[in-house]
mmCIF file of C-alpha atoms in Angstrom:
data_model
loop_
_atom_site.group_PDB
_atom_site.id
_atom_site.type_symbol
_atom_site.label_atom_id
_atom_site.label_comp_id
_atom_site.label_asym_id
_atom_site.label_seq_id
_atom_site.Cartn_x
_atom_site.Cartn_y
_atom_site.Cartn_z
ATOM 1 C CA UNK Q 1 0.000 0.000 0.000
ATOM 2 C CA UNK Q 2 2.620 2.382 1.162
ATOM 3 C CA UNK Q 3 4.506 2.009 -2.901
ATOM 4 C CA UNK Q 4 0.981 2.506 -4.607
ATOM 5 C CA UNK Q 5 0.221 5.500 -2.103
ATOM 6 C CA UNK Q 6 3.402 6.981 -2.889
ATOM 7 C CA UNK Q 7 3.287 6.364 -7.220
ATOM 8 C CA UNK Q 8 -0.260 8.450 -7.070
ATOM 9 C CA UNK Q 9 1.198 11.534 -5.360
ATOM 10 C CA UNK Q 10 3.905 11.529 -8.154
ATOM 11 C CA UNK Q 11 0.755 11.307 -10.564
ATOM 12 C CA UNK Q 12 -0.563 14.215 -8.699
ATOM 13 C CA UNK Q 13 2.473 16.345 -8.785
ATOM 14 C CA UNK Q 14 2.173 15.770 -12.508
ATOM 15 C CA UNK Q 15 -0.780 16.476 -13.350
ATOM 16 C CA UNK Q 16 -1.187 19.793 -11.318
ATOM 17 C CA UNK Q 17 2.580 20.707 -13.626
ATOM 18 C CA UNK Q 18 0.585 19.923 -16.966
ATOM 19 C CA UNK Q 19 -2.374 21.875 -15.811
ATOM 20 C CA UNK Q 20 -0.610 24.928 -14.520
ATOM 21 C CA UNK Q 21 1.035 24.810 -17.797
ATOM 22 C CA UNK Q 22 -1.789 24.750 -19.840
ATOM 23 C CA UNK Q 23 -3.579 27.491 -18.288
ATOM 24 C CA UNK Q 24 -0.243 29.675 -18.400
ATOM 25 C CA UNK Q 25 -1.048 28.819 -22.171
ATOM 26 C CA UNK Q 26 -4.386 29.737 -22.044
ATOM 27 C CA UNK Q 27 -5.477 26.220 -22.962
ATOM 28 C CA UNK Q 28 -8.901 25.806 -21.368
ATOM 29 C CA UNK Q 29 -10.157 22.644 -22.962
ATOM 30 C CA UNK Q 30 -7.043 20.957 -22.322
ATOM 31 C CA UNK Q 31 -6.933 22.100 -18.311
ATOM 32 C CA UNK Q 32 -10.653 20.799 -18.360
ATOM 33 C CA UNK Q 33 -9.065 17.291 -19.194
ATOM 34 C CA UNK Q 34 -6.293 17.441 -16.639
ATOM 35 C CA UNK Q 35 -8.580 18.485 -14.030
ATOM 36 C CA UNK Q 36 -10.922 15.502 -14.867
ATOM 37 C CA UNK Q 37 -7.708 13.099 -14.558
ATOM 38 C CA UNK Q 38 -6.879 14.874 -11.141
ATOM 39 C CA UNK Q 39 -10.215 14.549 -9.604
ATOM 40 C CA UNK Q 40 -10.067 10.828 -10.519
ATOM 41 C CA UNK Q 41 -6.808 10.011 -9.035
ATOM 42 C CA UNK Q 42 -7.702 12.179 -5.884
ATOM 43 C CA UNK Q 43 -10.698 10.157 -5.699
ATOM 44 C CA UNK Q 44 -8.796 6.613 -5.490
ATOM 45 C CA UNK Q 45 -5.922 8.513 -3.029
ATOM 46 C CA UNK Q 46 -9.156 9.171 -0.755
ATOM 47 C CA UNK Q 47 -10.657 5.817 -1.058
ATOM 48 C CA UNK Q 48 -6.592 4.624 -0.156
ATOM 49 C CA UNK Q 49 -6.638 7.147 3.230
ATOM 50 C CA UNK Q 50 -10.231 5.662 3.951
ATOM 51 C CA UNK Q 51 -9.180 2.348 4.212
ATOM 52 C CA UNK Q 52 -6.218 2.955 5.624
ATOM 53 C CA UNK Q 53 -8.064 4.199 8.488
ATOM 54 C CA UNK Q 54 -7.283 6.506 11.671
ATOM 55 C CA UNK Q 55 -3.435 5.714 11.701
ATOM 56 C CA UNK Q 56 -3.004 7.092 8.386
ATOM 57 C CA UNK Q 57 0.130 10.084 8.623
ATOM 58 C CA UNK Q 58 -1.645 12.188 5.881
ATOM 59 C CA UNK Q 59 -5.302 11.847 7.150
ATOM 60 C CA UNK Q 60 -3.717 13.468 10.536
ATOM 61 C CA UNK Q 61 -1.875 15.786 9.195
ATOM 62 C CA UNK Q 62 -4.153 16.786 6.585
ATOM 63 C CA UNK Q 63 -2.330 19.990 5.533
ATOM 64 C CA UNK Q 64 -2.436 18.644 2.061
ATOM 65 C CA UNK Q 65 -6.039 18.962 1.256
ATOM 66 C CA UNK Q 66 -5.469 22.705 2.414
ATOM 67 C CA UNK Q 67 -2.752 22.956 0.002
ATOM 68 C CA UNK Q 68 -4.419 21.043 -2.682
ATOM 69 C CA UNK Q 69 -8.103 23.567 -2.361
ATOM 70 C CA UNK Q 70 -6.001 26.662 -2.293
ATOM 71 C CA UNK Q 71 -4.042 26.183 -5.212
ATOM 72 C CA UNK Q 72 -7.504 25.102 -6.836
ATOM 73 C CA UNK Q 73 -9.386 28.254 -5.846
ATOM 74 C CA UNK Q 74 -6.078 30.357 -7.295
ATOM 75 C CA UNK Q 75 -6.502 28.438 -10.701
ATOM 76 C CA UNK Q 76 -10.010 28.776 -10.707
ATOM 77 C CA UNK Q 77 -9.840 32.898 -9.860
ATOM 78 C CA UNK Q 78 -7.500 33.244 -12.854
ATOM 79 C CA UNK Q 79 -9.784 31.675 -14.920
ATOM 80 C CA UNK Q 80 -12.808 33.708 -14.114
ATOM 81 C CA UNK Q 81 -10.710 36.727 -14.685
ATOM 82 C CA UNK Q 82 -9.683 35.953 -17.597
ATOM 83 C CA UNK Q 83 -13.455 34.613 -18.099
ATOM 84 C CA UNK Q 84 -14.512 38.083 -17.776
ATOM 85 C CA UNK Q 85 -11.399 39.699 -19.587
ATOM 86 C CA UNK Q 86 -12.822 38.047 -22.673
ATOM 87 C CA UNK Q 87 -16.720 39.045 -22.053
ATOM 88 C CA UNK Q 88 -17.279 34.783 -21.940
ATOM 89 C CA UNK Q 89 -19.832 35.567 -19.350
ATOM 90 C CA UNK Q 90 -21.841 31.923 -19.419
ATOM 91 C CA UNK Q 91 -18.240 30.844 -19.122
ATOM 92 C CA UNK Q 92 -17.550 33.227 -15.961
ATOM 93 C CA UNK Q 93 -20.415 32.241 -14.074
ATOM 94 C CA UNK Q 94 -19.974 28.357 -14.147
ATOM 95 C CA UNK Q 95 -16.401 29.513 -12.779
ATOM 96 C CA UNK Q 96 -18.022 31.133 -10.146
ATOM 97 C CA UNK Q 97 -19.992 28.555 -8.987
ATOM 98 C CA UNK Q 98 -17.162 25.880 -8.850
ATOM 99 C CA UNK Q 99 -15.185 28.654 -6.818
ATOM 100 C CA UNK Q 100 -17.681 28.947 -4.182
ATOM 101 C CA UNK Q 101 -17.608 25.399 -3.699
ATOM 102 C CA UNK Q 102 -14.151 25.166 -3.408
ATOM 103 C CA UNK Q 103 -14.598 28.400 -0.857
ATOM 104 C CA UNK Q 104 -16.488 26.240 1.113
ATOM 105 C CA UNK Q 105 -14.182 23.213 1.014
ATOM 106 C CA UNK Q 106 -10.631 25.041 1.858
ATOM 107 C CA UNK Q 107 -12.751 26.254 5.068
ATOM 108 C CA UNK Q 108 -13.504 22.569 5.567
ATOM 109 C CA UNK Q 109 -10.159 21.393 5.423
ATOM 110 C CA UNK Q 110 -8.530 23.680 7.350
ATOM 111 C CA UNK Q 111 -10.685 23.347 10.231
ATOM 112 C CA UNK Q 112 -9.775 19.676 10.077
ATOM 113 C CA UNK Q 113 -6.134 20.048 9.769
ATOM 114 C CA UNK Q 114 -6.488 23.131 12.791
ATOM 115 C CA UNK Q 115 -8.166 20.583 14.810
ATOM 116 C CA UNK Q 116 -5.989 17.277 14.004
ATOM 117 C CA UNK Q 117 -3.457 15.433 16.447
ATOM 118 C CA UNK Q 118 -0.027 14.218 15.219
ATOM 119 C CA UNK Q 119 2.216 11.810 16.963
ATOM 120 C CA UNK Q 120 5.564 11.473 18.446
ATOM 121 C CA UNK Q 121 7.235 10.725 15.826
ATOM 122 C CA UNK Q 122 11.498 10.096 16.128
ATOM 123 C CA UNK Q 123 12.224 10.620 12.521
ATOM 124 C CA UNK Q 124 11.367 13.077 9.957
ATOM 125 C CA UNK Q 125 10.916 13.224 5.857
ATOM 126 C CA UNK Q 126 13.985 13.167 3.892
ATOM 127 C CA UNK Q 127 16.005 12.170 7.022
ATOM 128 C CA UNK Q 128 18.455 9.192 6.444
ATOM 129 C CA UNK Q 129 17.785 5.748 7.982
ATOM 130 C CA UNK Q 130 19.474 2.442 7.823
ATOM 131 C CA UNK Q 131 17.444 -0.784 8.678
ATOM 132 C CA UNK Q 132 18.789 -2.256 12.365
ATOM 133 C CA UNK Q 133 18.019 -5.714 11.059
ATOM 134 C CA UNK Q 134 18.779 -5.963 7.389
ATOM 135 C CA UNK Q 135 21.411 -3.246 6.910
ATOM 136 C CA UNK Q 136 19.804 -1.297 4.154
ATOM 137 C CA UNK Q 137 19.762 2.444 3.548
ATOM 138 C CA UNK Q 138 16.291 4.187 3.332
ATOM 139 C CA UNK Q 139 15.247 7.847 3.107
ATOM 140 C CA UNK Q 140 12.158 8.876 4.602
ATOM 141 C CA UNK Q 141 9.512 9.953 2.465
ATOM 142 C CA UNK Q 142 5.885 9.361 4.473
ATOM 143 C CA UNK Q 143 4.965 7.632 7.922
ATOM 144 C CA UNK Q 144 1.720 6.093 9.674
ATOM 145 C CA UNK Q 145 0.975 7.036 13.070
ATOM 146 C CA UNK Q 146 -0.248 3.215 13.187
ATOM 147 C CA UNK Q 147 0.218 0.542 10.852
ATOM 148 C CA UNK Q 148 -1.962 0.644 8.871
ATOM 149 C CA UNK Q 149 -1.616 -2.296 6.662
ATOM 150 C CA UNK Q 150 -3.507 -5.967 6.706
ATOM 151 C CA UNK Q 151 -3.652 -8.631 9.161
ATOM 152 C CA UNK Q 152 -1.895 -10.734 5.775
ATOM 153 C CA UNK Q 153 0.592 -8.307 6.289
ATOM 154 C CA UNK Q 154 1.482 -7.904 9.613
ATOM 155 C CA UNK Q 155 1.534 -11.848 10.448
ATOM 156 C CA UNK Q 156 4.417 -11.949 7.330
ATOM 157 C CA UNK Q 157 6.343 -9.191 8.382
ATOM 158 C CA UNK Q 158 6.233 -10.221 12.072
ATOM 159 C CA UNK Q 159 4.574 -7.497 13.806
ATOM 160 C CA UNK Q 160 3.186 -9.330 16.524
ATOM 161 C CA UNK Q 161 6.725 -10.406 17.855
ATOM 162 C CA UNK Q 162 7.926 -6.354 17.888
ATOM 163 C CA UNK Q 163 8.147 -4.729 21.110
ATOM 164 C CA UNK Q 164 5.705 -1.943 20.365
ATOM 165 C CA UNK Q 165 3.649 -4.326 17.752
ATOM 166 C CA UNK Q 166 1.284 -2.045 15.392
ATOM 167 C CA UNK Q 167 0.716 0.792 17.885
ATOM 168 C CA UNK Q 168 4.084 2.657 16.664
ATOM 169 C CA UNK Q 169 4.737 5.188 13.860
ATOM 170 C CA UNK Q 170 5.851 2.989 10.970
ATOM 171 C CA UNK Q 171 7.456 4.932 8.131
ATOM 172 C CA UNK Q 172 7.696 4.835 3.931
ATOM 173 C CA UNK Q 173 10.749 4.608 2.759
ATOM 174 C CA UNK Q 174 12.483 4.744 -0.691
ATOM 175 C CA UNK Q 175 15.017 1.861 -0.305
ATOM 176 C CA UNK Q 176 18.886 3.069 -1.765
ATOM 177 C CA UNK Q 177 19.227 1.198 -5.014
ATOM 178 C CA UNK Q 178 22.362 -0.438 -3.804
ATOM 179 C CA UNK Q 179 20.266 -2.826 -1.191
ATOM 180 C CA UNK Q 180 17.673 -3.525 -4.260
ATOM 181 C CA UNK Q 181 17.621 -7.411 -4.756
ATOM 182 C CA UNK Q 182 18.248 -8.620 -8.447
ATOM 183 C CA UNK Q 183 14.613 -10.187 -8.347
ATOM 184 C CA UNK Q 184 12.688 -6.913 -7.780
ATOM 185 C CA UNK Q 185 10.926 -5.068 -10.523
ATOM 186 C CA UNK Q 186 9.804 -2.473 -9.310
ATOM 187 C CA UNK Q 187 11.927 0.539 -7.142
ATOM 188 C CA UNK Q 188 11.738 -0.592 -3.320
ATOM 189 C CA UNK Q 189 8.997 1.487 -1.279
ATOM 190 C CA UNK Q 190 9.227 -0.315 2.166
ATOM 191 C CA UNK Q 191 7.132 -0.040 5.158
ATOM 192 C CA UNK Q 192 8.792 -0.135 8.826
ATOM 193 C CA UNK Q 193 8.167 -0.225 12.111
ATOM 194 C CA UNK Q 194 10.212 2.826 14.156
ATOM 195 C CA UNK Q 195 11.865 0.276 16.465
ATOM 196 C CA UNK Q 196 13.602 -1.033 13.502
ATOM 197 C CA UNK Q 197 15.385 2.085 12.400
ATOM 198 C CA UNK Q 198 18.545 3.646 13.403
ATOM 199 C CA UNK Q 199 19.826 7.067 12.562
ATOM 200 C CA UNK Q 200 22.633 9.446 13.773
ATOM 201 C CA UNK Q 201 21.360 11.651 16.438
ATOM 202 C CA UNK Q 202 22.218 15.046 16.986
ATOM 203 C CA UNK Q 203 25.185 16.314 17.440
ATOM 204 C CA UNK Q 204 26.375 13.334 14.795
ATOM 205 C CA UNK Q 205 25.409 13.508 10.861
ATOM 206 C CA UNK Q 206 25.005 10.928 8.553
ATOM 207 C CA UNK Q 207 28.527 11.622 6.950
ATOM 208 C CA UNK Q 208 30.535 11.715 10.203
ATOM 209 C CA UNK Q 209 29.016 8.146 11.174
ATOM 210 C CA UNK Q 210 28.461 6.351 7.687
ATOM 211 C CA UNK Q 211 30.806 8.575 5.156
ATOM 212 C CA UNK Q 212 29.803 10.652 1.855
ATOM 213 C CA UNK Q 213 28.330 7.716 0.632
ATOM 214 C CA UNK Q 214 25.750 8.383 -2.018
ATOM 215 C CA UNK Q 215 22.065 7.582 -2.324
ATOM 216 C CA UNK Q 216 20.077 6.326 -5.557
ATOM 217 C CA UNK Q 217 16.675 5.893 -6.170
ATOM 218 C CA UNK Q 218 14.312 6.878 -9.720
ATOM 219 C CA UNK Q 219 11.886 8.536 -7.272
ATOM 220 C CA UNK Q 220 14.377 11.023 -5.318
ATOM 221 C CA UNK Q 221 14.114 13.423 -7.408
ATOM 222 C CA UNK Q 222 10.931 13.942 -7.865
ATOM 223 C CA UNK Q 223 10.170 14.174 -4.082
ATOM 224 C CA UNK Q 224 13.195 16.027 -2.758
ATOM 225 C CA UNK Q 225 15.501 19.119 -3.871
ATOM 226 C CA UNK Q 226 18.521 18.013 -2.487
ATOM 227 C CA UNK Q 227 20.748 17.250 0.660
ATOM 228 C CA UNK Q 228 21.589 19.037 3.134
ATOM 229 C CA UNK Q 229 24.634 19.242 5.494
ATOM 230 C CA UNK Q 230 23.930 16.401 7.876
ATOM 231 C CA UNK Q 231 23.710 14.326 4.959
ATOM 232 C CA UNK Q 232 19.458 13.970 4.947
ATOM 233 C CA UNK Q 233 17.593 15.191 2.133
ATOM 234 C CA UNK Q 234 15.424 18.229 1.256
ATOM 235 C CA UNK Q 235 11.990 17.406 0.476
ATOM 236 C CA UNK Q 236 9.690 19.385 -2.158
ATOM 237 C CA UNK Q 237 7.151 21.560 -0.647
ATOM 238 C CA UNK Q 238 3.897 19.254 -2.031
ATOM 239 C CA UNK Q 239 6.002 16.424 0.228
ATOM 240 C CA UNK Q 240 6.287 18.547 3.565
ATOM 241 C CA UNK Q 241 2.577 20.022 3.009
ATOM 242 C CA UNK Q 242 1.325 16.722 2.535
ATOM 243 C CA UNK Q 243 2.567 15.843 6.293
ATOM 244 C CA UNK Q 244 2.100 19.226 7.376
ATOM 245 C CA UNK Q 245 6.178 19.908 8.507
ATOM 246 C CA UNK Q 246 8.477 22.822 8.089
ATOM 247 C CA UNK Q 247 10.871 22.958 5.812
ATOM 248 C CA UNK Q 248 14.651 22.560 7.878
ATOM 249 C CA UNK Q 249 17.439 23.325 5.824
ATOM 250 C CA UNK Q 250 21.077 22.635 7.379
ATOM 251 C CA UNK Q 251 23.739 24.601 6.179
ATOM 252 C CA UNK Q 252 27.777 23.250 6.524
ATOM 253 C CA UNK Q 253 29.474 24.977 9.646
ATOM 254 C CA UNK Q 254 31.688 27.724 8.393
ATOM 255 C CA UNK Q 255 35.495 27.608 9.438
ATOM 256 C CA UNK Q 256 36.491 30.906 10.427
ATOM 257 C CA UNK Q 257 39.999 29.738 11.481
ATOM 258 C CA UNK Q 258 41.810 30.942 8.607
ATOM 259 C CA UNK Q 259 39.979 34.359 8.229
ATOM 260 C CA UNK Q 260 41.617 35.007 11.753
ATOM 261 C CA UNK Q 261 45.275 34.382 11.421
ATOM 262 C CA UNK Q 262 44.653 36.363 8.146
ATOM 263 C CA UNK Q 263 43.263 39.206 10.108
ATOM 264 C CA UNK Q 264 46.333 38.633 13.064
ATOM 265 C CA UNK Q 265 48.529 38.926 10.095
ATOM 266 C CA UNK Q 266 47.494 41.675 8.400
ATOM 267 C CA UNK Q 267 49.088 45.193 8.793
ATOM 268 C CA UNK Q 268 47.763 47.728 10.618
#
């Protein structure tokens, strides 16, 4: 569940870049079809969060829908304008009415996301994670306050015999291509328990306790900007509103060392 959640955001991310792009072209009957696709695949990410139930990370944070109706009512405000620019007034007022329905949604959502609850959680997206158990290298790129998979599930992967069983925040991770096994076909999305991560904690980075190793995998791109200095990575803004956090950038400590025997050195 947690790779097939994942591979519809990406749709999502690309579809709202197509339809920005054809209303920047003034392409109407185009946008129409790109906002039909959208509303489809939002509808199967909703019936995902459904079943996924009160655990689900995105259902608590919720900061997404926010994001999602505010860039809508934007899109749909330039269109009126331009609606009225162009005297297409039948046009204009069907704009209107879809705007005052998304009016009333964005209030909708962000009294839910003012009123949700988020958990403890001990690691955070794009940070850097290496399996306890299996050794492999993982960057964090969504969570569960619960897990929220099957009972199938759970009795394979063993959750019954971990200390804090389901009732733990259990994260997604995209899986550095160097772990992949030969017999996957498909780019590694795991799902895993908190008690079975590690991580460098503060004051130690990921470089000072593993190395400048580097980190591969076809999605990391598309979901984060970059790395920072302790080695974790950067994720997009869709990313961080979808689990309502702040973005954290890390810059390299500066060493001033050299600046000040220049300065003891330098005539008056």
């Amino acid at each position: 569940m947690a790779e097939s959640e994942l591979i519809y955001f990406m749709f999502q991310l690309n579809l709202d870049t197509q339809l920005q792009r054809m209303l920047n072209m003034d392409d109407f009957d185009t946008a129409q079809e790109i906002r039909k696709r959208r509303k489809r695949i939002d509808e199967i990410v909703a019936e995902q969060l459904e079943a996924k139930g009160p655990g689900c990370g995105t259902r608590s944070a919720n900061q997404t829908a926010v994001a999602d109706v505010a860039a809508e009512g934007l899109r749909l405000r330039s269109e009126l304008q331009r609606a009225v620019d162009e005297e297409r007034y039948a046009d204009a007022a069907e704009v209107r009415d879809r705007l005052k329905v998304v009016q009333g949604q964005s209030e909708q959502a962000q009294s839910e996301a003012e009123n949700a609850t988020s958990s403890v959680r001990k690691y955070e997206l794009g940070q850097r994670v290496k399996h306890a158990k299996l050794g492999y290298d993982g960057v964090v790129c969504g969570w569960d306050n619960s897990c929220c998979e099957g009972e199938d599930w759970q009795k394979a992967a063993g959750v019954a015999n971990l200390q804090k069983g389901c009732e733990q925040t259990f994260y997604h991770l995209l899986v550095d291509a160097k772990d992949w096994e030969a017999s996957w076909e498909r780019p590694p999305v795991a799902y895993v328990a908190e008690e079975l991560l590690d991580a460098p904690q503060d004051p130690e980075t990921w470089p000072e306790v593993y190395g400048y190793d580097s980190f591969d995998h076809v999605y990391l791109y598309t979901l984060f900007l970059g790395q920072d200095a302790r080695g974790n990575m950067l994720p997009v803004r869709q990313l961080r509103d979808r689990y309502s956090q702040q973005r954290q950038d890390v810059y390299p400590k500066e060493d001033f060392s050299n600046d000040d025997d220049a300065d003891k050195s330098s005539p008056d």
